Amino acid sequence: MKSLLRCLAVSALSLAGPVWAASPLDGAGQVVVVTSEGWDSTHGRLQAFTRTDRGWKPEGAAFDVALGRSGSAWGIGLHPAVAADAASVGDAASVGDDRWSSRSSASTRDDQRSSPTDATASPTDAAESPTDAAAARAPVQAIGGPRKREGDGRSPAGVFALGTAFGYAAEADTALPWQPMQESSYCMDVPDSPYYNRIVDAERVGAEAVEGSTEPMRLDLHNKGDVRYQQGFVINHNPRNVPGQGSCIFAHLWRREGEATAGCTAMTAAHMQQLLAWLDPRQGPLFVLLPRAEYARLQQAWQLPALAAAHGPSP
């Protein structure tokens, strides 16, 4: 009789639909939040938060950032997999998968494309882990909005782990792992490359391996003193490097004030330096980017910080 009752209880829960046991922000002590006016907005506001016993506390003042030249689109990260609309749920496996994935997965970029993973990393994907398997089984949310694709000029929306910090100098004032870029450093934005969505060194993998990449990481040496990658950090979009789903997603400097990106989040050098000095890998920092309407809709379910203090005038 008890066994029958247990079976009935399980069946009832199944019929009730998926119940999330945790927020995508669980375990994070720091979060960088970027919100925009809508999916096609090329600008947003960034606010950093620290988790306290009383909830999320804003760190410093909010400031303006530039987003993708076409706005933003759902990416692949730590949030539940999403479909473009209810009719798209059937092909959700290609949309997102890392609701339960590791927050130290490979890196990513799509602006001048990057994904600071080590140049010696294997070009093939690792075997599917238990967390990957759980993510693949995670229920799909049918949510409106575009989906991130390679070359679409949109910044990935969702919740993402942070990868390596990088730049032109040999070191920087940051606790994040730091990866100095060389003239031979490239991020692979070629979907059929075995190094897709990774930063590699041509001197180590060979010139042929980086052929076709439009993402030299020393932009100052390849593009007349371009400062955009002077300092930045990887946003782990598409951590399993699925071809065509978007590559080399960074937070980096803007070249000119407010200039839109190819899919990254750009800011002033002063704001980047503040972020790098504040971010602490021991706190499990995460990056959240959402249009404000989506943020408001998901705030309770995802336990997102309140934005009341995040949208005042720029300092």
PDB file of C-alpha atoms in Angstrom:
ATOM      1  CA  MET A   1       0.000   0.000   0.000  1.00  0.00           C
ATOM      2  CA  LYS A   2       2.850   2.397   0.908  1.00  0.00           C
ATOM      3  CA  SER A   3       4.559   1.599  -2.391  1.00  0.00           C
ATOM      4  CA  LEU A   4       1.339   2.407  -4.248  1.00  0.00           C
ATOM      5  CA  LEU A   5       1.036   5.746  -2.435  1.00  0.00           C
ATOM      6  CA  ARG A   6       4.629   6.626  -3.275  1.00  0.00           C
ATOM      7  CA  CYS A   7       4.025   5.841  -6.940  1.00  0.00           C
ATOM      8  CA  LEU A   8       0.903   7.992  -6.970  1.00  0.00           C
ATOM      9  CA  ALA A   9       2.818  10.864  -5.373  1.00  0.00           C
ATOM     10  CA  VAL A  10       5.594  10.651  -7.959  1.00  0.00           C
ATOM     11  CA  SER A  11       3.056  10.546 -10.778  1.00  0.00           C
ATOM     12  CA  ALA A  12       1.305  13.624  -9.405  1.00  0.00           C
ATOM     13  CA  LEU A  13       4.582  15.560  -9.290  1.00  0.00           C
ATOM     14  CA  SER A  14       5.364  14.510 -12.847  1.00  0.00           C
ATOM     15  CA  LEU A  15       1.985  15.721 -14.077  1.00  0.00           C
ATOM     16  CA  ALA A  16       2.490  19.024 -12.277  1.00  0.00           C
ATOM     17  CA  GLY A  17       5.438  19.789 -14.546  1.00  0.00           C
ATOM     18  CA  PRO A  18       9.118  20.482 -13.842  1.00  0.00           C
ATOM     19  CA  VAL A  19      10.031  21.866 -10.442  1.00  0.00           C
ATOM     20  CA  TRP A  20      13.411  23.629 -10.201  1.00  0.00           C
ATOM     21  CA  ALA A  21      15.245  22.694  -7.019  1.00  0.00           C
ATOM     22  CA  ALA A  22      17.760  25.476  -7.428  1.00  0.00           C
ATOM     23  CA  SER A  23      18.407  28.836  -9.026  1.00  0.00           C
ATOM     24  CA  PRO A  24      21.072  29.263 -11.749  1.00  0.00           C
ATOM     25  CA  LEU A  25      22.717  31.619  -9.236  1.00  0.00           C
ATOM     26  CA  ASP A  26      23.013  29.002  -6.484  1.00  0.00           C
ATOM     27  CA  GLY A  27      26.535  28.884  -5.106  1.00  0.00           C
ATOM     28  CA  ALA A  28      27.514  32.290  -6.484  1.00  0.00           C
ATOM     29  CA  GLY A  29      28.761  34.947  -4.085  1.00  0.00           C
ATOM     30  CA  GLN A  30      29.243  37.576  -6.797  1.00  0.00           C
ATOM     31  CA  VAL A  31      27.191  38.387  -9.872  1.00  0.00           C
ATOM     32  CA  VAL A  32      27.650  40.887 -12.690  1.00  0.00           C
ATOM     33  CA  VAL A  33      24.226  41.919 -14.023  1.00  0.00           C
ATOM     34  CA  VAL A  34      23.674  43.602 -17.392  1.00  0.00           C
ATOM     35  CA  THR A  35      20.171  44.650 -18.450  1.00  0.00           C
ATOM     36  CA  SER A  36      18.956  46.308 -21.637  1.00  0.00           C
ATOM     37  CA  GLU A  37      15.732  47.887 -22.877  1.00  0.00           C
ATOM     38  CA  GLY A  38      14.942  44.999 -25.225  1.00  0.00           C
ATOM     39  CA  TRP A  39      16.263  42.245 -27.458  1.00  0.00           C
ATOM     40  CA  ASP A  40      17.416  44.698 -30.130  1.00  0.00           C
ATOM     41  CA  SER A  41      19.044  47.191 -27.748  1.00  0.00           C
ATOM     42  CA  THR A  42      22.738  47.785 -28.401  1.00  0.00           C
ATOM     43  CA  HIS A  43      23.371  49.336 -24.978  1.00  0.00           C
ATOM     44  CA  GLY A  44      22.745  48.326 -21.386  1.00  0.00           C
ATOM     45  CA  ARG A  45      23.525  49.021 -17.750  1.00  0.00           C
ATOM     46  CA  LEU A  46      25.902  46.964 -15.630  1.00  0.00           C
ATOM     47  CA  GLN A  47      25.650  46.527 -11.866  1.00  0.00           C
ATOM     48  CA  ALA A  48      27.803  44.264  -9.710  1.00  0.00           C
ATOM     49  CA  PHE A  49      26.352  42.518  -6.642  1.00  0.00           C
ATOM     50  CA  THR A  50      27.748  40.624  -3.649  1.00  0.00           C
ATOM     51  CA  ARG A  51      25.674  38.004  -1.818  1.00  0.00           C
ATOM     52  CA  THR A  52      25.203  38.707   1.894  1.00  0.00           C
ATOM     53  CA  ASP A  53      23.167  37.132   4.683  1.00  0.00           C
ATOM     54  CA  ARG A  54      20.401  39.583   3.768  1.00  0.00           C
ATOM     55  CA  GLY A  55      20.506  38.967   0.037  1.00  0.00           C
ATOM     56  CA  TRP A  56      22.244  40.672  -2.876  1.00  0.00           C
ATOM     57  CA  LYS A  57      24.060  43.943  -2.135  1.00  0.00           C
ATOM     58  CA  PRO A  58      25.006  46.353  -4.974  1.00  0.00           C
ATOM     59  CA  GLU A  59      28.739  46.983  -5.310  1.00  0.00           C
ATOM     60  CA  GLY A  60      29.552  50.467  -6.562  1.00  0.00           C
ATOM     61  CA  ALA A  61      27.421  52.408  -9.014  1.00  0.00           C
ATOM     62  CA  ALA A  62      25.781  51.064 -12.152  1.00  0.00           C
ATOM     63  CA  PHE A  63      27.365  52.144 -15.437  1.00  0.00           C
ATOM     64  CA  ASP A  64      26.708  52.060 -19.173  1.00  0.00           C
ATOM     65  CA  VAL A  65      27.968  49.272 -21.418  1.00  0.00           C
ATOM     66  CA  ALA A  66      27.785  48.518 -25.125  1.00  0.00           C
ATOM     67  CA  LEU A  67      26.235  45.276 -26.392  1.00  0.00           C
ATOM     68  CA  GLY A  68      26.078  43.491 -29.735  1.00  0.00           C
ATOM     69  CA  ARG A  69      25.348  45.546 -32.835  1.00  0.00           C
ATOM     70  CA  SER A  70      22.111  43.558 -33.246  1.00  0.00           C
ATOM     71  CA  GLY A  71      21.204  43.436 -29.563  1.00  0.00           C
ATOM     72  CA  SER A  72      21.063  40.202 -27.568  1.00  0.00           C
ATOM     73  CA  ALA A  73      19.745  36.639 -27.910  1.00  0.00           C
ATOM     74  CA  TRP A  74      19.366  33.576 -25.720  1.00  0.00           C
ATOM     75  CA  GLY A  75      22.713  31.849 -25.300  1.00  0.00           C
ATOM     76  CA  ILE A  76      23.915  28.555 -23.838  1.00  0.00           C
ATOM     77  CA  GLY A  77      24.971  28.788 -20.212  1.00  0.00           C
ATOM     78  CA  LEU A  78      23.932  27.850 -16.672  1.00  0.00           C
ATOM     79  CA  HIS A  79      20.273  28.777 -17.097  1.00  0.00           C
ATOM     80  CA  PRO A  80      17.651  26.227 -18.170  1.00  0.00           C
ATOM     81  CA  ALA A  81      17.675  25.431 -21.854  1.00  0.00           C
ATOM     82  CA  VAL A  82      15.309  27.651 -23.786  1.00  0.00           C
ATOM     83  CA  ALA A  83      13.434  27.413 -27.055  1.00  0.00           C
ATOM     84  CA  ALA A  84      12.628  30.361 -29.284  1.00  0.00           C
ATOM     85  CA  ASP A  85       8.919  29.739 -28.770  1.00  0.00           C
ATOM     86  CA  ALA A  86       6.573  26.998 -27.637  1.00  0.00           C
ATOM     87  CA  ALA A  87       6.646  25.365 -31.071  1.00  0.00           C
ATOM     88  CA  SER A  88      10.440  25.077 -30.874  1.00  0.00           C
ATOM     89  CA  VAL A  89      10.645  22.928 -27.761  1.00  0.00           C
ATOM     90  CA  GLY A  90      11.293  19.845 -29.854  1.00  0.00           C
ATOM     91  CA  ASP A  91      14.711  21.047 -31.030  1.00  0.00           C
ATOM     92  CA  ALA A  92      15.744  22.471 -27.680  1.00  0.00           C
ATOM     93  CA  ALA A  93      18.830  20.291 -27.458  1.00  0.00           C
ATOM     94  CA  SER A  94      20.506  22.665 -29.885  1.00  0.00           C
ATOM     95  CA  VAL A  95      19.444  25.741 -27.935  1.00  0.00           C
ATOM     96  CA  GLY A  96      20.897  25.336 -24.465  1.00  0.00           C
ATOM     97  CA  ASP A  97      22.087  22.659 -22.132  1.00  0.00           C
ATOM     98  CA  ASP A  98      24.100  23.786 -19.158  1.00  0.00           C
ATOM     99  CA  ARG A  99      21.555  24.287 -16.377  1.00  0.00           C
ATOM    100  CA  TRP A 100      23.662  21.990 -14.195  1.00  0.00           C
ATOM    101  CA  SER A 101      27.049  22.248 -15.916  1.00  0.00           C
ATOM    102  CA  SER A 102      30.380  23.121 -14.342  1.00  0.00           C
ATOM    103  CA  ARG A 103      31.033  26.836 -13.889  1.00  0.00           C
ATOM    104  CA  SER A 104      34.655  26.439 -14.910  1.00  0.00           C
ATOM    105  CA  SER A 105      33.971  25.142 -18.422  1.00  0.00           C
ATOM    106  CA  ALA A 106      35.781  26.326 -21.534  1.00  0.00           C
ATOM    107  CA  SER A 107      35.653  30.004 -22.483  1.00  0.00           C
ATOM    108  CA  THR A 108      33.855  31.928 -25.202  1.00  0.00           C
ATOM    109  CA  ARG A 109      33.531  35.141 -27.279  1.00  0.00           C
ATOM    110  CA  ASP A 110      31.713  36.603 -30.299  1.00  0.00           C
ATOM    111  CA  ASP A 111      32.752  40.229 -30.636  1.00  0.00           C
ATOM    112  CA  GLN A 112      36.283  39.908 -31.861  1.00  0.00           C
ATOM    113  CA  ARG A 113      35.823  36.331 -30.942  1.00  0.00           C
ATOM    114  CA  SER A 114      37.464  34.743 -27.940  1.00  0.00           C
ATOM    115  CA  SER A 115      37.355  32.011 -25.437  1.00  0.00           C
ATOM    116  CA  PRO A 116      40.405  31.967 -23.235  1.00  0.00           C
ATOM    117  CA  THR A 117      40.965  28.293 -22.856  1.00  0.00           C
ATOM    118  CA  ASP A 118      44.533  27.104 -22.767  1.00  0.00           C
ATOM    119  CA  ALA A 119      46.172  26.717 -26.150  1.00  0.00           C
ATOM    120  CA  THR A 120      47.313  23.218 -25.246  1.00  0.00           C
ATOM    121  CA  ALA A 121      43.783  21.980 -24.580  1.00  0.00           C
ATOM    122  CA  SER A 122      42.559  19.054 -26.621  1.00  0.00           C
ATOM    123  CA  PRO A 123      40.662  20.220 -29.719  1.00  0.00           C
ATOM    124  CA  THR A 124      37.980  17.639 -29.121  1.00  0.00           C
ATOM    125  CA  ASP A 125      35.226  17.871 -26.554  1.00  0.00           C
ATOM    126  CA  ALA A 126      35.617  15.997 -23.292  1.00  0.00           C
ATOM    127  CA  ALA A 127      33.473  12.943 -22.647  1.00  0.00           C
ATOM    128  CA  GLU A 128      30.018  13.766 -21.363  1.00  0.00           C
ATOM    129  CA  SER A 129      30.089  14.193 -17.594  1.00  0.00           C
ATOM    130  CA  PRO A 130      27.240  13.365 -15.194  1.00  0.00           C
ATOM    131  CA  THR A 131      26.447  17.068 -14.975  1.00  0.00           C
ATOM    132  CA  ASP A 132      26.286  17.304 -18.773  1.00  0.00           C
ATOM    133  CA  ALA A 133      23.933  14.333 -18.843  1.00  0.00           C
ATOM    134  CA  ALA A 134      21.709  15.925 -16.216  1.00  0.00           C
ATOM    135  CA  ALA A 135      21.692  19.169 -18.185  1.00  0.00           C
ATOM    136  CA  ALA A 136      20.618  17.370 -21.330  1.00  0.00           C
ATOM    137  CA  ARG A 137      17.638  15.964 -19.424  1.00  0.00           C
ATOM    138  CA  ALA A 138      16.713  19.307 -17.859  1.00  0.00           C
ATOM    139  CA  PRO A 139      13.274  20.604 -18.847  1.00  0.00           C
ATOM    140  CA  VAL A 140      13.208  23.211 -21.584  1.00  0.00           C
ATOM    141  CA  GLN A 141      11.631  26.602 -21.041  1.00  0.00           C
ATOM    142  CA  ALA A 142       9.644  27.852 -24.027  1.00  0.00           C
ATOM    143  CA  ILE A 143      10.638  31.501 -23.908  1.00  0.00           C
ATOM    144  CA  GLY A 144      10.204  34.150 -26.567  1.00  0.00           C
ATOM    145  CA  GLY A 145      13.190  35.927 -28.025  1.00  0.00           C
ATOM    146  CA  PRO A 146      15.947  35.208 -30.552  1.00  0.00           C
ATOM    147  CA  ARG A 147      18.568  32.500 -30.101  1.00  0.00           C
ATOM    148  CA  LYS A 148      22.295  33.126 -30.355  1.00  0.00           C
ATOM    149  CA  ARG A 149      24.012  32.017 -33.568  1.00  0.00           C
ATOM    150  CA  GLU A 150      27.534  32.494 -34.920  1.00  0.00           C
ATOM    151  CA  GLY A 151      27.984  35.863 -36.598  1.00  0.00           C
ATOM    152  CA  ASP A 152      24.553  37.271 -35.688  1.00  0.00           C
ATOM    153  CA  GLY A 153      25.997  40.286 -33.870  1.00  0.00           C
ATOM    154  CA  ARG A 154      24.030  39.563 -30.673  1.00  0.00           C
ATOM    155  CA  SER A 155      25.319  39.305 -27.114  1.00  0.00           C
ATOM    156  CA  PRO A 156      24.286  36.038 -25.409  1.00  0.00           C
ATOM    157  CA  ALA A 157      21.508  36.398 -22.837  1.00  0.00           C
ATOM    158  CA  GLY A 158      21.212  34.197 -19.770  1.00  0.00           C
ATOM    159  CA  VAL A 159      23.424  33.198 -16.836  1.00  0.00           C
ATOM    160  CA  PHE A 160      27.066  32.343 -17.489  1.00  0.00           C
ATOM    161  CA  ALA A 161      30.214  31.345 -15.641  1.00  0.00           C
ATOM    162  CA  LEU A 162      33.326  33.459 -16.027  1.00  0.00           C
ATOM    163  CA  GLY A 163      36.474  32.189 -17.672  1.00  0.00           C
ATOM    164  CA  THR A 164      39.995  33.528 -17.858  1.00  0.00           C
ATOM    165  CA  ALA A 165      40.860  37.207 -17.680  1.00  0.00           C
ATOM    166  CA  PHE A 166      43.161  38.307 -20.476  1.00  0.00           C
ATOM    167  CA  GLY A 167      44.978  41.264 -21.947  1.00  0.00           C
ATOM    168  CA  TYR A 168      48.053  42.750 -23.527  1.00  0.00           C
ATOM    169  CA  ALA A 169      50.119  43.009 -20.316  1.00  0.00           C
ATOM    170  CA  ALA A 170      52.029  40.192 -18.645  1.00  0.00           C
ATOM    171  CA  GLU A 171      49.907  40.553 -15.480  1.00  0.00           C
ATOM    172  CA  ALA A 172      46.995  42.526 -14.068  1.00  0.00           C
ATOM    173  CA  ASP A 173      45.394  43.513 -10.766  1.00  0.00           C
ATOM    174  CA  THR A 174      42.907  40.668 -10.585  1.00  0.00           C
ATOM    175  CA  ALA A 175      42.387  37.410  -8.697  1.00  0.00           C
ATOM    176  CA  LEU A 176      40.969  35.786 -11.840  1.00  0.00           C
ATOM    177  CA  PRO A 177      43.361  33.514 -13.743  1.00  0.00           C
ATOM    178  CA  TRP A 178      45.232  35.853 -16.113  1.00  0.00           C
ATOM    179  CA  GLN A 179      46.193  34.935 -19.686  1.00  0.00           C
ATOM    180  CA  PRO A 180      48.576  37.338 -21.462  1.00  0.00           C
ATOM    181  CA  MET A 181      47.844  37.584 -25.162  1.00  0.00           C
ATOM    182  CA  GLN A 182      50.598  37.282 -27.765  1.00  0.00           C
ATOM    183  CA  GLU A 183      50.753  38.391 -31.382  1.00  0.00           C
ATOM    184  CA  SER A 184      50.193  34.709 -32.234  1.00  0.00           C
ATOM    185  CA  SER A 185      47.070  34.374 -30.038  1.00  0.00           C
ATOM    186  CA  TYR A 186      43.779  33.828 -31.859  1.00  0.00           C
ATOM    187  CA  CYS A 187      40.257  32.919 -30.874  1.00  0.00           C
ATOM    188  CA  MET A 188      38.714  30.468 -33.307  1.00  0.00           C
ATOM    189  CA  ASP A 189      35.399  31.641 -34.728  1.00  0.00           C
ATOM    190  CA  VAL A 190      35.430  29.121 -37.596  1.00  0.00           C
ATOM    191  CA  PRO A 191      32.602  26.636 -36.817  1.00  0.00           C
ATOM    192  CA  ASP A 192      34.248  23.626 -38.457  1.00  0.00           C
ATOM    193  CA  SER A 193      37.572  24.167 -36.687  1.00  0.00           C
ATOM    194  CA  PRO A 194      38.493  21.593 -33.999  1.00  0.00           C
ATOM    195  CA  TYR A 195      39.495  24.635 -31.897  1.00  0.00           C
ATOM    196  CA  TYR A 196      36.148  26.413 -32.316  1.00  0.00           C
ATOM    197  CA  ASN A 197      35.380  28.806 -29.465  1.00  0.00           C
ATOM    198  CA  ARG A 198      38.881  28.555 -27.980  1.00  0.00           C
ATOM    199  CA  ILE A 199      41.872  30.852 -27.710  1.00  0.00           C
ATOM    200  CA  VAL A 200      44.959  29.196 -29.130  1.00  0.00           C
ATOM    201  CA  ASP A 201      48.555  30.158 -29.878  1.00  0.00           C
ATOM    202  CA  ALA A 202      49.498  29.746 -33.528  1.00  0.00           C
ATOM    203  CA  GLU A 203      53.085  29.043 -32.506  1.00  0.00           C
ATOM    204  CA  ARG A 204      51.880  25.979 -30.632  1.00  0.00           C
ATOM    205  CA  VAL A 205      49.024  24.658 -32.777  1.00  0.00           C
ATOM    206  CA  GLY A 206      50.434  25.755 -36.141  1.00  0.00           C
ATOM    207  CA  ALA A 207      49.559  28.536 -38.566  1.00  0.00           C
ATOM    208  CA  GLU A 208      47.180  26.277 -40.509  1.00  0.00           C
ATOM    209  CA  ALA A 209      45.123  25.623 -37.373  1.00  0.00           C
ATOM    210  CA  VAL A 210      44.219  29.315 -37.020  1.00  0.00           C
ATOM    211  CA  GLU A 211      43.618  29.928 -40.714  1.00  0.00           C
ATOM    212  CA  GLY A 212      40.305  31.694 -41.266  1.00  0.00           C
ATOM    213  CA  SER A 213      40.045  33.157 -37.757  1.00  0.00           C
ATOM    214  CA  THR A 214      38.968  36.798 -37.686  1.00  0.00           C
ATOM    215  CA  GLU A 215      39.858  37.053 -33.997  1.00  0.00           C
ATOM    216  CA  PRO A 216      43.474  37.991 -33.309  1.00  0.00           C
ATOM    217  CA  MET A 217      43.722  38.623 -29.584  1.00  0.00           C
ATOM    218  CA  ARG A 218      46.425  41.268 -29.892  1.00  0.00           C
ATOM    219  CA  LEU A 219      44.240  43.733 -31.733  1.00  0.00           C
ATOM    220  CA  ASP A 220      46.749  46.488 -31.069  1.00  0.00           C
ATOM    221  CA  LEU A 221      49.283  44.671 -33.249  1.00  0.00           C
ATOM    222  CA  HIS A 222      46.837  43.532 -35.924  1.00  0.00           C
ATOM    223  CA  ASN A 223      44.539  46.547 -36.107  1.00  0.00           C
ATOM    224  CA  LYS A 224      46.509  49.780 -35.682  1.00  0.00           C
ATOM    225  CA  GLY A 225      46.641  50.056 -31.904  1.00  0.00           C
ATOM    226  CA  ASP A 226      43.101  48.781 -31.213  1.00  0.00           C
ATOM    227  CA  VAL A 227      42.621  48.786 -27.411  1.00  0.00           C
ATOM    228  CA  ARG A 228      39.540  46.566 -27.130  1.00  0.00           C
ATOM    229  CA  TYR A 229      41.352  43.489 -25.834  1.00  0.00           C
ATOM    230  CA  GLN A 230      43.810  45.390 -23.680  1.00  0.00           C
ATOM    231  CA  GLN A 231      41.875  44.013 -20.703  1.00  0.00           C
ATOM    232  CA  GLY A 232      38.886  41.714 -20.497  1.00  0.00           C
ATOM    233  CA  PHE A 233      37.520  38.396 -19.344  1.00  0.00           C
ATOM    234  CA  VAL A 234      35.811  35.454 -20.983  1.00  0.00           C
ATOM    235  CA  ILE A 235      32.072  34.880 -20.591  1.00  0.00           C
ATOM    236  CA  ASN A 236      31.493  31.123 -20.809  1.00  0.00           C
ATOM    237  CA  HIS A 237      28.833  31.002 -23.497  1.00  0.00           C
ATOM    238  CA  ASN A 238      28.542  27.705 -25.393  1.00  0.00           C
ATOM    239  CA  PRO A 239      31.013  25.927 -23.064  1.00  0.00           C
ATOM    240  CA  ARG A 240      30.798  22.669 -25.002  1.00  0.00           C
ATOM    241  CA  ASN A 241      31.806  24.546 -28.170  1.00  0.00           C
ATOM    242  CA  VAL A 242      28.834  23.447 -30.277  1.00  0.00           C
ATOM    243  CA  PRO A 243      29.620  24.544 -33.864  1.00  0.00           C
ATOM    244  CA  GLY A 244      27.609  27.520 -35.060  1.00  0.00           C
ATOM    245  CA  GLN A 245      26.110  28.356 -31.642  1.00  0.00           C
ATOM    246  CA  GLY A 246      28.368  31.381 -31.094  1.00  0.00           C
ATOM    247  CA  SER A 247      31.993  31.770 -30.096  1.00  0.00           C
ATOM    248  CA  CYS A 248      34.437  33.991 -28.252  1.00  0.00           C
ATOM    249  CA  ILE A 249      32.183  35.974 -25.962  1.00  0.00           C
ATOM    250  CA  PHE A 250      34.022  38.535 -23.826  1.00  0.00           C
ATOM    251  CA  ALA A 251      33.656  41.500 -21.609  1.00  0.00           C
ATOM    252  CA  HIS A 252      36.251  43.941 -22.974  1.00  0.00           C
ATOM    253  CA  LEU A 253      37.045  47.614 -23.460  1.00  0.00           C
ATOM    254  CA  TRP A 254      35.216  49.740 -25.952  1.00  0.00           C
ATOM    255  CA  ARG A 255      37.236  51.342 -28.728  1.00  0.00           C
ATOM    256  CA  ARG A 256      35.043  54.414 -28.872  1.00  0.00           C
ATOM    257  CA  GLU A 257      32.476  55.464 -26.286  1.00  0.00           C
ATOM    258  CA  GLY A 258      29.295  53.424 -26.656  1.00  0.00           C
ATOM    259  CA  GLU A 259      30.444  51.624 -29.825  1.00  0.00           C
ATOM    260  CA  ALA A 260      28.414  48.425 -30.285  1.00  0.00           C
ATOM    261  CA  THR A 261      30.207  45.091 -30.452  1.00  0.00           C
ATOM    262  CA  ALA A 262      29.943  41.922 -32.516  1.00  0.00           C
ATOM    263  CA  GLY A 263      28.403  40.091 -29.544  1.00  0.00           C
ATOM    264  CA  CYS A 264      30.429  41.026 -26.458  1.00  0.00           C
ATOM    265  CA  THR A 265      29.884  43.494 -23.624  1.00  0.00           C
ATOM    266  CA  ALA A 266      32.155  46.552 -23.784  1.00  0.00           C
ATOM    267  CA  MET A 267      32.955  49.292 -21.252  1.00  0.00           C
ATOM    268  CA  THR A 268      35.511  51.917 -20.271  1.00  0.00           C
ATOM    269  CA  ALA A 269      38.993  50.934 -19.099  1.00  0.00           C
ATOM    270  CA  ALA A 270      38.287  52.382 -15.634  1.00  0.00           C
ATOM    271  CA  HIS A 271      35.158  50.265 -15.192  1.00  0.00           C
ATOM    272  CA  MET A 272      36.930  47.149 -16.448  1.00  0.00           C
ATOM    273  CA  GLN A 273      39.770  47.681 -13.980  1.00  0.00           C
ATOM    274  CA  GLN A 274      37.256  48.034 -11.140  1.00  0.00           C
ATOM    275  CA  LEU A 275      35.533  44.793 -12.143  1.00  0.00           C
ATOM    276  CA  LEU A 276      38.769  42.830 -12.511  1.00  0.00           C
ATOM    277  CA  ALA A 277      39.995  43.998  -9.108  1.00  0.00           C
ATOM    278  CA  TRP A 278      36.657  43.065  -7.501  1.00  0.00           C
ATOM    279  CA  LEU A 279      36.000  39.670  -9.071  1.00  0.00           C
ATOM    280  CA  ASP A 280      37.083  36.755  -6.901  1.00  0.00           C
ATOM    281  CA  PRO A 281      37.021  33.197  -8.315  1.00  0.00           C
ATOM    282  CA  ARG A 282      36.589  31.855  -4.760  1.00  0.00           C
ATOM    283  CA  GLN A 283      33.148  33.527  -4.769  1.00  0.00           C
ATOM    284  CA  GLY A 284      31.979  31.664  -7.881  1.00  0.00           C
ATOM    285  CA  PRO A 285      31.204  34.863  -9.844  1.00  0.00           C
ATOM    286  CA  LEU A 286      28.553  34.716 -12.558  1.00  0.00           C
ATOM    287  CA  PHE A 287      27.531  36.969 -15.444  1.00  0.00           C
ATOM    288  CA  VAL A 288      23.847  37.675 -16.157  1.00  0.00           C
ATOM    289  CA  LEU A 289      22.586  39.494 -19.251  1.00  0.00           C
ATOM    290  CA  LEU A 290      18.867  39.942 -19.945  1.00  0.00           C
ATOM    291  CA  PRO A 291      16.422  42.456 -21.416  1.00  0.00           C
ATOM    292  CA  ARG A 292      14.650  44.152 -18.505  1.00  0.00           C
ATOM    293  CA  ALA A 293      11.269  42.576 -19.234  1.00  0.00           C
ATOM    294  CA  GLU A 294      12.825  39.096 -19.154  1.00  0.00           C
ATOM    295  CA  TYR A 295      14.747  39.992 -16.010  1.00  0.00           C
ATOM    296  CA  ALA A 296      11.552  41.055 -14.246  1.00  0.00           C
ATOM    297  CA  ARG A 297       9.743  37.908 -15.386  1.00  0.00           C
ATOM    298  CA  LEU A 298      12.513  35.575 -14.202  1.00  0.00           C
ATOM    299  CA  GLN A 299      13.646  37.490 -11.125  1.00  0.00           C
ATOM    300  CA  GLN A 300      11.813  35.412  -8.551  1.00  0.00           C
ATOM    301  CA  ALA A 301      12.376  32.014 -10.154  1.00  0.00           C
ATOM    302  CA  TRP A 302      16.086  32.637 -10.704  1.00  0.00           C
ATOM    303  CA  GLN A 303      16.539  34.596  -7.445  1.00  0.00           C
ATOM    304  CA  LEU A 304      18.052  37.524  -9.316  1.00  0.00           C
ATOM    305  CA  PRO A 305      19.122  40.690  -7.454  1.00  0.00           C
ATOM    306  CA  ALA A 306      16.716  43.612  -7.208  1.00  0.00           C
ATOM    307  CA  LEU A 307      17.595  46.326  -9.704  1.00  0.00           C
ATOM    308  CA  ALA A 308      16.243  49.375  -7.871  1.00  0.00           C
ATOM    309  CA  ALA A 309      19.773  50.607  -7.151  1.00  0.00           C
ATOM    310  CA  ALA A 310      21.147  49.533 -10.483  1.00  0.00           C
ATOM    311  CA  HIS A 311      19.526  52.040 -12.814  1.00  0.00           C
ATOM    312  CA  GLY A 312      20.307  55.457 -11.476  1.00  0.00           C
ATOM    313  CA  PRO A 313      22.233  58.034 -13.516  1.00  0.00           C
ATOM    314  CA  SER A 314      25.736  57.161 -14.654  1.00  0.00           C
ATOM    315  CA  PRO A 315      28.457  58.311 -12.231  1.00  0.00           C
TER     316      PRO A 315
END
